[in-house]
GROMACS .gro file of C-alpha atoms in nm:
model
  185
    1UNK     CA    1   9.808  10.746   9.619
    2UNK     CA    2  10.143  10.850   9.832
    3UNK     CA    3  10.444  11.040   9.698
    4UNK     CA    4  10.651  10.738   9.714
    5UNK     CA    5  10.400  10.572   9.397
    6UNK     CA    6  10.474  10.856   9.222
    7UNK     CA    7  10.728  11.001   8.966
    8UNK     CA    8  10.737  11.330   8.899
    9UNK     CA    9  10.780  11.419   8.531
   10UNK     CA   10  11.001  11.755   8.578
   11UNK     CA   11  11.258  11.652   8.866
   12UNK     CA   12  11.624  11.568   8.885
   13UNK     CA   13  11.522  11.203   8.950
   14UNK     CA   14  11.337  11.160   8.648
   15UNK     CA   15  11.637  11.305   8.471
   16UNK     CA   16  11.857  11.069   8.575
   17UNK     CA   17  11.579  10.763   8.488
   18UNK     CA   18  11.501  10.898   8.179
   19UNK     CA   19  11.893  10.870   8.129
   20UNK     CA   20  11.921  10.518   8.216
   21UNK     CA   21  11.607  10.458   8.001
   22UNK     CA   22  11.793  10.549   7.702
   23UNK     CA   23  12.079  10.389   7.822
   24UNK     CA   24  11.898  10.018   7.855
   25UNK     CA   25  11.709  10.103   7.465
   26UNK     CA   26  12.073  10.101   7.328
   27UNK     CA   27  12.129   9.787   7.518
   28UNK     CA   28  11.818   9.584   7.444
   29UNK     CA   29  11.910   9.723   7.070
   30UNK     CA   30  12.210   9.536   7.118
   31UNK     CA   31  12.036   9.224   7.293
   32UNK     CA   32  11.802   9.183   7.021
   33UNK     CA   33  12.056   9.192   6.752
   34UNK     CA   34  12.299   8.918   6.862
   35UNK     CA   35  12.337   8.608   6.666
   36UNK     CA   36  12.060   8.379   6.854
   37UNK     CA   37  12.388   8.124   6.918
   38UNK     CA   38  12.570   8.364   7.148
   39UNK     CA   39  12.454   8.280   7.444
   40UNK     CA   40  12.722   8.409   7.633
   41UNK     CA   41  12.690   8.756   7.523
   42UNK     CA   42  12.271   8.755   7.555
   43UNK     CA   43  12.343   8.702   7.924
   44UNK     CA   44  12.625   8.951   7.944
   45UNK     CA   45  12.420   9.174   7.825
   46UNK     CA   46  12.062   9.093   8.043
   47UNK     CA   47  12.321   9.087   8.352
   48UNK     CA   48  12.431   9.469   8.216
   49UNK     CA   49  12.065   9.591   8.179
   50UNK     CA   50  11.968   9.425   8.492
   51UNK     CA   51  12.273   9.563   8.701
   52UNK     CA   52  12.331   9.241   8.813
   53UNK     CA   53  12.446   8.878   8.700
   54UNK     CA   54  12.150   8.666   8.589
   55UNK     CA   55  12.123   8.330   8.704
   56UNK     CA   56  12.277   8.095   8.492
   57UNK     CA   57  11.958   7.841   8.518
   58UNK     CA   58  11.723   8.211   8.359
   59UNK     CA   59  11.644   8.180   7.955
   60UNK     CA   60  11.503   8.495   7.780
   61UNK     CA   61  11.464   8.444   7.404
   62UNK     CA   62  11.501   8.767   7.199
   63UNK     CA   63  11.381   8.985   7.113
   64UNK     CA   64  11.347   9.099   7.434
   65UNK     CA   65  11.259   9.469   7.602
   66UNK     CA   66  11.278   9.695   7.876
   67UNK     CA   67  11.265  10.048   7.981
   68UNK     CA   68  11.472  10.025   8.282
   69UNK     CA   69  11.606   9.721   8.364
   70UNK     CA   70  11.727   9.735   8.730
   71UNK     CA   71  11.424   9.705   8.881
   72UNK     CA   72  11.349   9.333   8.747
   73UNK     CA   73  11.484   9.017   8.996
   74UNK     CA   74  11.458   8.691   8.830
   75UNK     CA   75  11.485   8.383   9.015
   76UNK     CA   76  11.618   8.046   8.964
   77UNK     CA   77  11.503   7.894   8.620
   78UNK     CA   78  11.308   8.134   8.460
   79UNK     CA   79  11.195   8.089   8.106
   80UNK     CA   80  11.109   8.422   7.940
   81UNK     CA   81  11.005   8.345   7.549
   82UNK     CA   82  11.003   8.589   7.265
   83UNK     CA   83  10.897   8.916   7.223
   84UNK     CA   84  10.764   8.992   7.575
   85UNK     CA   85  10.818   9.371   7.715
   86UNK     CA   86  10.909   9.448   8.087
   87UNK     CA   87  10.813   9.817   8.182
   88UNK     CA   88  11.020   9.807   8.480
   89UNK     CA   89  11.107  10.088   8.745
   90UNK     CA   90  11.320  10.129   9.058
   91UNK     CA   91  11.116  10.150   9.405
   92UNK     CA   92  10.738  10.094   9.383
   93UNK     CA   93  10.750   9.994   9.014
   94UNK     CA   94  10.989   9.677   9.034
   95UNK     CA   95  10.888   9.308   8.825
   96UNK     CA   96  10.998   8.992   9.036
   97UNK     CA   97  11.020   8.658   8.885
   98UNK     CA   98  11.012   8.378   9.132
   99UNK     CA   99  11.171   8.035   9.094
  100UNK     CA  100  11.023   7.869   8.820
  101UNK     CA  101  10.807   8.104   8.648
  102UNK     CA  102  10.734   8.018   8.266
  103UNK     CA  103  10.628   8.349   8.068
  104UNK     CA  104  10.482   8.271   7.693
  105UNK     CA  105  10.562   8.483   7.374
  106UNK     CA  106  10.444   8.835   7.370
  107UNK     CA  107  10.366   8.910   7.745
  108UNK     CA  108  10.398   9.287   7.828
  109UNK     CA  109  10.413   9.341   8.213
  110UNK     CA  110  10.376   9.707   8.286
  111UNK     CA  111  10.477   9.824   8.649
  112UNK     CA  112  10.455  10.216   8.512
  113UNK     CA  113  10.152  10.374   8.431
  114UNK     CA  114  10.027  10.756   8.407
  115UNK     CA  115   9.718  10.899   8.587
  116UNK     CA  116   9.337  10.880   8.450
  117UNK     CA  117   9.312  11.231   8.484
  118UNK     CA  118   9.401  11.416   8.120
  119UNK     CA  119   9.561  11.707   8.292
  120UNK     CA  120   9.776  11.519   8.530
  121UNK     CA  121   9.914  11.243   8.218
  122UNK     CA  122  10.181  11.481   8.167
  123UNK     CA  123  10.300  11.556   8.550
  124UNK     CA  124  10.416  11.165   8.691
  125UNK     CA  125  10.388  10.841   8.612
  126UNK     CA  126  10.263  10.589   8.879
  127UNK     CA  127  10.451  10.285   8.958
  128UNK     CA  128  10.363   9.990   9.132
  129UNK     CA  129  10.574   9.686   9.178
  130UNK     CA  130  10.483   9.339   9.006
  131UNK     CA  131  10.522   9.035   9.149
  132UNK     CA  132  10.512   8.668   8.993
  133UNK     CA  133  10.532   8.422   9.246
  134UNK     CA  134  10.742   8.043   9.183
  135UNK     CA  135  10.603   7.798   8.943
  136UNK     CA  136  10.345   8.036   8.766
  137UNK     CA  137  10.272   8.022   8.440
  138UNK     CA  138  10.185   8.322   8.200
  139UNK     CA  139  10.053   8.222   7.871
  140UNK     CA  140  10.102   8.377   7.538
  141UNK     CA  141   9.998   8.758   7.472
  142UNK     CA  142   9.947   8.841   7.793
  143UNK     CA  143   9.966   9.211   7.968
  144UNK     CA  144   9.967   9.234   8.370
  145UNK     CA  145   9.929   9.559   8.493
  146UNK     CA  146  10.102   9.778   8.782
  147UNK     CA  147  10.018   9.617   9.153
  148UNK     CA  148   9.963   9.254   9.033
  149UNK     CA  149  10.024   8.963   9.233
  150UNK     CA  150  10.023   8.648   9.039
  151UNK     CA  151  10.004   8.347   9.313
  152UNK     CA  152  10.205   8.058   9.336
  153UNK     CA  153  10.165   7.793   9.071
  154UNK     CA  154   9.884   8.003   8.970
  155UNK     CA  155   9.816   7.975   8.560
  156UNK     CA  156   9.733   8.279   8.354
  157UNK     CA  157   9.540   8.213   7.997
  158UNK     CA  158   9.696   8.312   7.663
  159UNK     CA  159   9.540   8.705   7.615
  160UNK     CA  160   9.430   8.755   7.927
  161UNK     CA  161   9.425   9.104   8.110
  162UNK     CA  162   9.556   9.093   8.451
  163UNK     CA  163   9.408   9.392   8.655
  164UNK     CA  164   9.424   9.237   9.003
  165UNK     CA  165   9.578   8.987   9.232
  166UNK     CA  166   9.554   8.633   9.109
  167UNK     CA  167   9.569   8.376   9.366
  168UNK     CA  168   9.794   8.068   9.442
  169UNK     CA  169   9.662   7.736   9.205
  170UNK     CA  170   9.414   7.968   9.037
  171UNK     CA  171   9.388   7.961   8.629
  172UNK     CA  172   9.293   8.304   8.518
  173UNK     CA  173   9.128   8.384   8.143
  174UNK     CA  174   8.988   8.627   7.962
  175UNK     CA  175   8.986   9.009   7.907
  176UNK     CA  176   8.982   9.055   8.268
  177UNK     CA  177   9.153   8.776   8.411
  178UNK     CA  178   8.844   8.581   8.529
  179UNK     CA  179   8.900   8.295   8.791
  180UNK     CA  180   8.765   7.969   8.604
  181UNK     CA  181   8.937   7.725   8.883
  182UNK     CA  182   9.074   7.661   9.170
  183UNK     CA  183   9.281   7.351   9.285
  184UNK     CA  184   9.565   7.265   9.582
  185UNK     CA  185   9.932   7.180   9.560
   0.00000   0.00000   0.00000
């Protein structure tokens, strides 16, 4: 793994991420707390803790979270449902959300991650970017891990654990995000 994966724990830069971190909690505080109505100011917000506008066609029902915020791109209409977490990060540990992508309740995808070795936990964090292609769909309670690729149109089972590239038209299940079938268009 290069430098450029890596965060160190006791630097300047992590300073200044651990800041914004902070920050976006006070935000996504706020988020989660507004009258379900006010549309207006949920997107206000999201634009704030993304750093940029959201598109106006993107839905994410609260309660919603995030660590960072400005490293997650949605494209054009998104549907995010409740309680899902996005452990976001600038650089190598960024979520994108092409056109179209459907997320079900209580999906946690994690772009940041520590080491395996015990000693080392406490030094960086790894980061590796996420990436949901258009028209996928992520079913309820389900966590995708730093590095994935999920394919275009591809569909990924309620609970399943998604440790490595799905591809395009694929339906993934299970605790390990087993292939079950395949199919064009």
């Amino acid at each position: 793994m290069s430098d450029q994966d890596r965060l160190y724990v006791r630097t300047p830069e992590f300073a200044r991420i651990a800041e914004r971190i902070e920050h976006v909690n006070t935000l996504t505080s706020r988020l989660n707390a507004l009258p379900y109505e006010d549309k207006a100011a949920r997107y206000a917000l999201l634009s704030e803790i993304i750093g940029r506008p959201v598109p106006s066609s993107v839905t994410v029902y609260p309660p919603f979270h995030t660590h960072h915020g400005l490293g997650i791109d949605f494209g054009e209409h998104v549907f995010v449902n409740q309680g899902c977490t996005f452990m976001d990060n600038v650089g190598q540990g960024g979520i994108r959300l092409g056109d179209g992508v459907l997320i079900g309740p209580r999906t946690t995808l994690i772009a940041t991650d520590h080491p395996l070795v015990a000693s080392e936990r406490s030094e960086y964090l790894t980061m590796a970017s996420i990436t949901v292609e258009a028209d996928a769909w992520i079913g309820a309670g389900v966590t995708v891990l730093p590095g994935v690729t999920i394919g275009r149109g591809a569909v990924v089972g309620a609970g399943t654990v998604v440790t490595k590239d799905v591809p395009p038209h694929t339906l993934v299940t299970g605790p390990a995000g087993f292939p079950r079938k395949r199919w064009d268009g």
